[in-house]
Short mmCIF file of N, CA and C in Angstrom, two decimals:
data_model
loop_
_atom_site.label_atom_id
_atom_site.label_comp_id
_atom_site.label_asym_id
_atom_site.label_seq_id
_atom_site.Cartn_x
_atom_site.Cartn_y
_atom_site.Cartn_z
N MET J 1 59.08 14.06 1.40
CA MET J 1 59.28 14.23 2.83
C MET J 1 59.17 15.70 3.24
N GLY J 2 58.67 16.45 2.37
CA GLY J 2 58.58 17.86 2.69
C GLY J 2 57.37 18.20 3.53
N ARG J 3 56.52 17.25 3.73
CA ARG J 3 55.32 17.52 4.52
C ARG J 3 55.62 17.44 5.99
N SER J 4 54.98 18.26 6.73
CA SER J 4 55.15 18.17 8.18
C SER J 4 54.07 17.26 8.76
N LEU J 5 54.33 16.75 9.92
CA LEU J 5 53.39 15.86 10.58
C LEU J 5 52.08 16.57 10.92
N LYS J 6 52.17 17.84 11.23
CA LYS J 6 50.98 18.59 11.60
C LYS J 6 50.02 18.79 10.43
N ALA J 7 50.52 18.99 9.28
CA ALA J 7 49.67 19.23 8.13
C ALA J 7 49.04 17.97 7.57
N SER J 8 49.69 16.83 7.76
CA SER J 8 49.15 15.59 7.17
C SER J 8 48.17 14.85 8.07
N SER J 9 48.08 15.14 9.32
CA SER J 9 47.17 14.40 10.23
C SER J 9 46.03 15.29 10.66
N PHE J 10 44.95 14.63 11.06
CA PHE J 10 43.78 15.37 11.54
C PHE J 10 44.05 15.83 12.98
N THR J 11 43.85 17.04 13.24
CA THR J 11 44.05 17.57 14.60
C THR J 11 42.77 18.20 15.09
N MET J 12 42.67 18.36 16.38
CA MET J 12 41.49 18.98 16.96
C MET J 12 41.38 20.45 16.61
N GLY J 13 42.46 21.04 16.24
CA GLY J 13 42.41 22.45 15.85
C GLY J 13 41.73 22.66 14.53
N ASN J 14 41.55 21.59 13.77
CA ASN J 14 40.96 21.67 12.45
C ASN J 14 39.42 21.59 12.48
N GLU J 15 38.80 21.24 13.61
CA GLU J 15 37.36 21.04 13.66
C GLU J 15 36.55 22.33 13.73
N LYS J 16 37.13 23.41 14.05
CA LYS J 16 36.53 24.75 14.01
C LYS J 16 35.27 24.87 14.87
N GLY J 17 35.26 24.26 16.04
CA GLY J 17 34.15 24.44 16.99
C GLY J 17 32.92 23.59 16.72
N PHE J 18 33.04 22.50 16.02
CA PHE J 18 31.90 21.68 15.67
C PHE J 18 31.63 20.56 16.66
N ILE J 19 32.64 19.95 17.23
CA ILE J 19 32.47 18.76 18.06
C ILE J 19 31.76 19.05 19.37
N LEU J 20 32.14 20.08 20.09
CA LEU J 20 31.54 20.37 21.39
C LEU J 20 30.03 20.67 21.29
N PRO J 21 29.60 21.59 20.42
CA PRO J 21 28.14 21.80 20.34
C PRO J 21 27.37 20.57 19.86
N PHE J 22 27.91 19.83 18.91
CA PHE J 22 27.27 18.60 18.46
C PHE J 22 27.15 17.59 19.58
N THR J 23 28.19 17.43 20.38
CA THR J 23 28.18 16.49 21.51
C THR J 23 27.14 16.91 22.54
N LEU J 24 27.09 18.19 22.86
CA LEU J 24 26.10 18.69 23.82
C LEU J 24 24.67 18.52 23.33
N MET J 25 24.47 18.76 22.04
CA MET J 25 23.12 18.57 21.47
C MET J 25 22.74 17.08 21.48
N PHE J 26 23.66 16.21 21.12
CA PHE J 26 23.39 14.79 21.13
C PHE J 26 23.11 14.30 22.55
N LEU J 27 23.88 14.77 23.52
CA LEU J 27 23.67 14.39 24.92
C LEU J 27 22.31 14.87 25.43
N SER J 28 21.90 16.09 25.05
CA SER J 28 20.57 16.59 25.49
C SER J 28 19.45 15.75 24.87
N VAL J 29 19.59 15.31 23.62
CA VAL J 29 18.56 14.46 23.00
C VAL J 29 18.48 13.12 23.72
N ILE J 30 19.62 12.52 24.01
CA ILE J 30 19.68 11.24 24.71
C ILE J 30 19.05 11.35 26.10
N LEU J 31 19.35 12.41 26.84
CA LEU J 31 18.79 12.60 28.19
C LEU J 31 17.27 12.85 28.11
N THR J 32 16.81 13.59 27.12
CA THR J 32 15.37 13.82 26.95
C THR J 32 14.63 12.52 26.67
N VAL J 33 15.17 11.69 25.81
CA VAL J 33 14.56 10.40 25.52
C VAL J 33 14.56 9.50 26.78
N ALA J 34 15.64 9.52 27.54
CA ALA J 34 15.70 8.70 28.75
C ALA J 34 14.66 9.13 29.80
N VAL J 35 14.51 10.44 29.99
CA VAL J 35 13.54 10.94 30.96
C VAL J 35 12.12 10.62 30.48
N ALA J 36 11.84 10.79 29.20
CA ALA J 36 10.51 10.47 28.68
C ALA J 36 10.20 8.98 28.83
N SER J 37 11.19 8.12 28.59
CA SER J 37 10.99 6.68 28.75
C SER J 37 10.71 6.33 30.19
N LYS J 38 11.41 6.94 31.11
CA LYS J 38 11.20 6.66 32.53
C LYS J 38 9.80 7.09 32.94
N ASP J 39 9.36 8.27 32.50
CA ASP J 39 8.01 8.74 32.84
C ASP J 39 6.93 7.82 32.27
N LEU J 40 7.15 7.34 31.07
CA LEU J 40 6.19 6.43 30.46
C LEU J 40 6.12 5.12 31.24
N TYR J 41 7.27 4.61 31.66
CA TYR J 41 7.32 3.36 32.44
C TYR J 41 6.62 3.54 33.79
N VAL J 42 6.90 4.64 34.46
CA VAL J 42 6.28 4.88 35.77
C VAL J 42 4.78 5.05 35.62
N SER J 43 4.32 5.72 34.58
CA SER J 43 2.90 5.87 34.35
C SER J 43 2.22 4.53 34.09
N LYS J 44 2.79 3.70 33.25
CA LYS J 44 2.24 2.38 32.98
C LYS J 44 2.25 1.51 34.22
N TYR J 45 3.31 1.60 35.04
CA TYR J 45 3.39 0.81 36.27
C TYR J 45 2.31 1.22 37.26
N ARG J 46 2.09 2.51 37.40
CA ARG J 46 1.02 2.99 38.30
C ARG J 46 -0.34 2.54 37.83
N TYR J 47 -0.58 2.60 36.53
CA TYR J 47 -1.85 2.15 35.96
C TYR J 47 -2.07 0.67 36.25
N LEU J 48 -1.05 -0.14 36.00
CA LEU J 48 -1.19 -1.57 36.23
C LEU J 48 -1.38 -1.90 37.70
N THR J 49 -0.71 -1.18 38.59
CA THR J 49 -0.86 -1.39 40.02
C THR J 49 -2.29 -1.02 40.44
N ASN J 50 -2.81 0.07 39.92
CA ASN J 50 -4.17 0.49 40.25
C ASN J 50 -5.21 -0.51 39.73
N MET J 51 -5.01 -1.01 38.51
CA MET J 51 -5.93 -2.00 37.95
C MET J 51 -5.84 -3.32 38.73
N GLN J 52 -4.69 -3.67 39.24
CA GLN J 52 -4.56 -4.88 40.04
C GLN J 52 -5.38 -4.73 41.30
N ASN J 53 -5.34 -3.56 41.95
CA ASN J 53 -6.15 -3.33 43.16
C ASN J 53 -7.63 -3.39 42.86
N VAL J 54 -8.04 -2.84 41.72
CA VAL J 54 -9.46 -2.86 41.34
C VAL J 54 -9.93 -4.28 41.12
N TYR J 55 -9.16 -5.08 40.40
CA TYR J 55 -9.56 -6.45 40.16
C TYR J 55 -9.52 -7.31 41.40
N GLU J 56 -8.59 -7.03 42.33
CA GLU J 56 -8.57 -7.78 43.62
C GLU J 56 -9.83 -7.48 44.42
N ARG J 57 -10.29 -6.22 44.41
CA ARG J 57 -11.53 -5.87 45.10
C ARG J 57 -12.70 -6.58 44.45
N LYS J 58 -12.77 -6.60 43.13
CA LYS J 58 -13.87 -7.28 42.44
C LYS J 58 -13.87 -8.76 42.73
N ILE J 59 -12.73 -9.36 42.73
CA ILE J 59 -12.64 -10.81 42.99
C ILE J 59 -13.08 -11.10 44.42
N SER J 60 -12.70 -10.24 45.34
CA SER J 60 -13.12 -10.42 46.73
C SER J 60 -14.65 -10.32 46.84
N LEU J 61 -15.24 -9.37 46.13
CA LEU J 61 -16.72 -9.26 46.12
C LEU J 61 -17.34 -10.50 45.50
N TYR J 62 -16.81 -10.97 44.37
CA TYR J 62 -17.36 -12.16 43.71
C TYR J 62 -17.27 -13.37 44.61
N GLN J 63 -16.13 -13.54 45.32
CA GLN J 63 -15.99 -14.69 46.23
C GLN J 63 -16.99 -14.63 47.33
N THR J 64 -17.24 -13.45 47.88
CA THR J 64 -18.25 -13.32 48.95
C THR J 64 -19.65 -13.65 48.45
N VAL J 65 -19.99 -13.14 47.26
CA VAL J 65 -21.32 -13.45 46.70
C VAL J 65 -21.45 -14.92 46.44
N LEU J 66 -20.41 -15.55 45.88
CA LEU J 66 -20.45 -16.99 45.60
C LEU J 66 -20.60 -17.78 46.89
N TYR J 67 -19.87 -17.39 47.91
CA TYR J 67 -19.96 -18.08 49.18
C TYR J 67 -21.37 -17.97 49.76
N GLU J 68 -21.96 -16.79 49.68
CA GLU J 68 -23.30 -16.56 50.22
C GLU J 68 -24.34 -17.35 49.42
N MET J 69 -24.16 -17.43 48.12
CA MET J 69 -25.09 -18.18 47.30
C MET J 69 -24.99 -19.68 47.61
N GLU J 70 -23.79 -20.19 47.77
CA GLU J 70 -23.62 -21.60 48.06
C GLU J 70 -24.09 -21.95 49.49
N ALA J 71 -23.82 -21.07 50.43
CA ALA J 71 -24.22 -21.35 51.82
C ALA J 71 -25.73 -21.22 51.97
N GLY J 72 -26.30 -20.20 51.31
CA GLY J 72 -27.74 -20.02 51.37
C GLY J 72 -28.27 -19.76 52.74
N GLY J 73 -27.41 -19.18 53.59
CA GLY J 73 -27.76 -19.01 54.99
C GLY J 73 -28.82 -17.97 55.25
N GLY J 74 -28.70 -16.83 54.62
CA GLY J 74 -29.65 -15.75 54.89
C GLY J 74 -29.34 -15.01 56.18
N VAL J 75 -28.09 -15.09 56.66
CA VAL J 75 -27.70 -14.44 57.90
C VAL J 75 -26.84 -13.22 57.59
N ASP J 76 -27.28 -12.06 58.09
CA ASP J 76 -26.47 -10.85 57.90
C ASP J 76 -25.20 -10.95 58.73
N GLY J 77 -24.18 -10.22 58.30
CA GLY J 77 -22.96 -10.21 59.09
C GLY J 77 -21.75 -9.74 58.30
N LEU J 78 -20.59 -9.88 58.93
CA LEU J 78 -19.34 -9.50 58.34
C LEU J 78 -18.56 -10.74 57.90
N ARG J 79 -17.97 -10.67 56.75
CA ARG J 79 -17.14 -11.74 56.24
C ARG J 79 -15.77 -11.17 55.95
N LYS J 80 -14.76 -11.82 56.46
CA LYS J 80 -13.38 -11.37 56.21
C LYS J 80 -12.93 -11.91 54.88
N GLY J 81 -12.60 -11.01 53.94
CA GLY J 81 -12.16 -11.39 52.60
C GLY J 81 -10.67 -11.20 52.46
N SER J 82 -10.17 -11.51 51.28
CA SER J 82 -8.75 -11.37 51.02
C SER J 82 -8.34 -9.93 50.85
N PHE J 83 -9.30 -9.04 50.58
CA PHE J 83 -8.95 -7.65 50.30
C PHE J 83 -9.65 -6.69 51.24
N GLY J 84 -10.30 -7.20 52.30
CA GLY J 84 -10.98 -6.34 53.25
C GLY J 84 -12.13 -7.08 53.89
N THR J 85 -12.93 -6.35 54.67
CA THR J 85 -14.07 -6.92 55.34
C THR J 85 -15.33 -6.64 54.52
N MET J 86 -16.12 -7.69 54.31
CA MET J 86 -17.34 -7.55 53.54
C MET J 86 -18.53 -7.53 54.50
N SER J 87 -19.38 -6.55 54.33
CA SER J 87 -20.62 -6.48 55.10
C SER J 87 -21.72 -7.02 54.21
N VAL J 88 -22.39 -8.09 54.68
CA VAL J 88 -23.44 -8.75 53.91
C VAL J 88 -24.76 -8.53 54.59
N ASP J 89 -25.72 -7.98 53.82
CA ASP J 89 -27.10 -7.76 54.32
C ASP J 89 -28.06 -8.47 53.36
N TYR J 90 -28.92 -9.30 53.92
CA TYR J 90 -29.95 -9.96 53.11
C TYR J 90 -31.16 -9.08 53.08
N LEU J 91 -31.60 -8.73 51.88
CA LEU J 91 -32.77 -7.89 51.69
C LEU J 91 -33.97 -8.80 51.39
N GLU J 92 -35.15 -8.18 51.30
CA GLU J 92 -36.37 -8.98 51.07
C GLU J 92 -36.30 -9.73 49.74
N GLY J 93 -36.59 -10.99 49.80
CA GLY J 93 -36.63 -11.80 48.59
C GLY J 93 -38.06 -12.10 48.21
N SER J 94 -38.28 -12.41 46.95
CA SER J 94 -39.63 -12.74 46.50
C SER J 94 -39.58 -14.09 45.81
N GLY J 95 -40.22 -15.07 46.39
CA GLY J 95 -40.29 -16.41 45.81
C GLY J 95 -38.92 -17.08 45.76
N ASP J 96 -38.51 -17.43 44.57
CA ASP J 96 -37.23 -18.10 44.40
C ASP J 96 -36.05 -17.12 44.37
N LEU J 97 -36.33 -15.84 44.26
CA LEU J 97 -35.27 -14.85 44.15
C LEU J 97 -34.86 -14.33 45.54
N GLN J 98 -33.57 -14.23 45.72
CA GLN J 98 -33.02 -13.67 46.97
C GLN J 98 -32.15 -12.47 46.60
N GLN J 99 -32.25 -11.41 47.40
CA GLN J 99 -31.48 -10.21 47.15
C GLN J 99 -30.54 -9.97 48.33
N ILE J 100 -29.25 -9.80 48.00
CA ILE J 100 -28.26 -9.50 49.05
C ILE J 100 -27.50 -8.25 48.67
N GLU J 101 -27.07 -7.51 49.70
CA GLU J 101 -26.27 -6.33 49.50
C GLU J 101 -24.89 -6.57 50.12
N VAL J 102 -23.86 -6.40 49.33
CA VAL J 102 -22.49 -6.62 49.81
C VAL J 102 -21.75 -5.30 49.73
N ARG J 103 -21.13 -4.95 50.84
CA ARG J 103 -20.38 -3.67 50.94
C ARG J 103 -18.96 -3.99 51.39
N LEU J 104 -18.00 -3.48 50.63
CA LEU J 104 -16.58 -3.64 50.99
C LEU J 104 -16.17 -2.55 51.97
N ASN J 105 -15.58 -2.96 53.07
CA ASN J 105 -15.11 -2.01 54.07
C ASN J 105 -13.59 -2.09 54.17
N GLN J 106 -12.96 -0.95 53.91
CA GLN J 106 -11.51 -0.84 54.07
C GLN J 106 -11.21 0.47 54.81
N PRO J 107 -10.19 0.46 55.62
CA PRO J 107 -9.87 1.71 56.34
C PRO J 107 -9.49 2.82 55.38
N GLY J 108 -10.15 3.94 55.52
CA GLY J 108 -9.83 5.11 54.74
C GLY J 108 -10.42 5.14 53.33
N GLU J 109 -11.17 4.13 52.93
CA GLU J 109 -11.76 4.11 51.59
C GLU J 109 -13.25 3.82 51.69
N VAL J 110 -14.01 4.44 50.79
CA VAL J 110 -15.43 4.25 50.75
C VAL J 110 -15.82 3.64 49.42
N PHE J 111 -16.58 2.54 49.44
CA PHE J 111 -17.03 1.88 48.23
C PHE J 111 -18.53 1.78 48.23
N LEU J 112 -19.12 1.88 47.06
CA LEU J 112 -20.57 1.73 46.94
C LEU J 112 -20.97 0.27 47.13
N PRO J 113 -22.14 0.05 47.72
CA PRO J 113 -22.60 -1.34 47.90
C PRO J 113 -22.98 -2.00 46.58
N VAL J 114 -22.86 -3.30 46.54
CA VAL J 114 -23.26 -4.08 45.38
C VAL J 114 -24.51 -4.87 45.78
N VAL J 115 -25.57 -4.74 44.96
CA VAL J 115 -26.79 -5.48 45.22
C VAL J 115 -26.91 -6.59 44.19
N VAL J 116 -27.02 -7.82 44.69
CA VAL J 116 -27.07 -8.99 43.82
C VAL J 116 -28.40 -9.70 44.03
N VAL J 117 -29.07 -10.02 42.92
CA VAL J 117 -30.29 -10.81 42.98
C VAL J 117 -29.97 -12.14 42.32
N TYR J 118 -30.25 -13.23 43.05
CA TYR J 118 -29.97 -14.53 42.50
C TYR J 118 -31.12 -15.48 42.78
N ASN J 119 -31.17 -16.54 42.00
CA ASN J 119 -32.19 -17.57 42.15
C ASN J 119 -31.73 -18.58 43.19
N LYS J 120 -32.53 -18.81 44.22
CA LYS J 120 -32.13 -19.72 45.30
C LYS J 120 -31.98 -21.16 44.83
N ASP J 121 -32.83 -21.57 43.92
CA ASP J 121 -32.82 -22.96 43.46
C ASP J 121 -31.68 -23.28 42.50
N THR J 122 -31.50 -22.44 41.50
CA THR J 122 -30.49 -22.71 40.49
C THR J 122 -29.12 -22.13 40.85
N LYS J 123 -29.09 -21.24 41.85
CA LYS J 123 -27.84 -20.56 42.28
C LYS J 123 -27.23 -19.76 41.16
N LYS J 124 -28.05 -19.14 40.34
CA LYS J 124 -27.57 -18.31 39.24
C LYS J 124 -27.94 -16.86 39.52
N ILE J 125 -27.01 -15.97 39.15
CA ILE J 125 -27.23 -14.54 39.36
C ILE J 125 -28.18 -14.04 38.32
N VAL J 126 -29.23 -13.34 38.76
CA VAL J 126 -30.22 -12.76 37.87
C VAL J 126 -29.87 -11.30 37.58
N ASP J 127 -29.44 -10.57 38.59
CA ASP J 127 -29.14 -9.16 38.41
C ASP J 127 -27.98 -8.75 39.35
N TRP J 128 -27.13 -7.88 38.86
CA TRP J 128 -26.01 -7.39 39.62
C TRP J 128 -25.97 -5.88 39.45
N LYS J 129 -26.25 -5.17 40.54
CA LYS J 129 -26.31 -3.68 40.47
C LYS J 129 -25.21 -3.08 41.30
#
């Protein structure tokens, strides 16, 4: 019973300045990993959102071309699509081939026109430029 309580138990005075720097270093590593994870998530989310917009535009163009091929009207004009207004212009066709130019119109954005050549009889696309 000659031992004192102070000498037999672990006390904070015995750590000699190790816990605080270790805790701060560990906290900085955890915060760095958290910020890097958030940046990676935001980057992937922006990429996926952008790709979704690209594919929606392409689908809208494909739907317009398919509608024009099925209708076979040959009338220029505007078609309201799910992702904007499509401007359809029928160009000179030769024989069984018909050539149409489809342009996507959206406010504040400029897109290059798509020229599609298809066979009037079989309704199959021959060329897509």
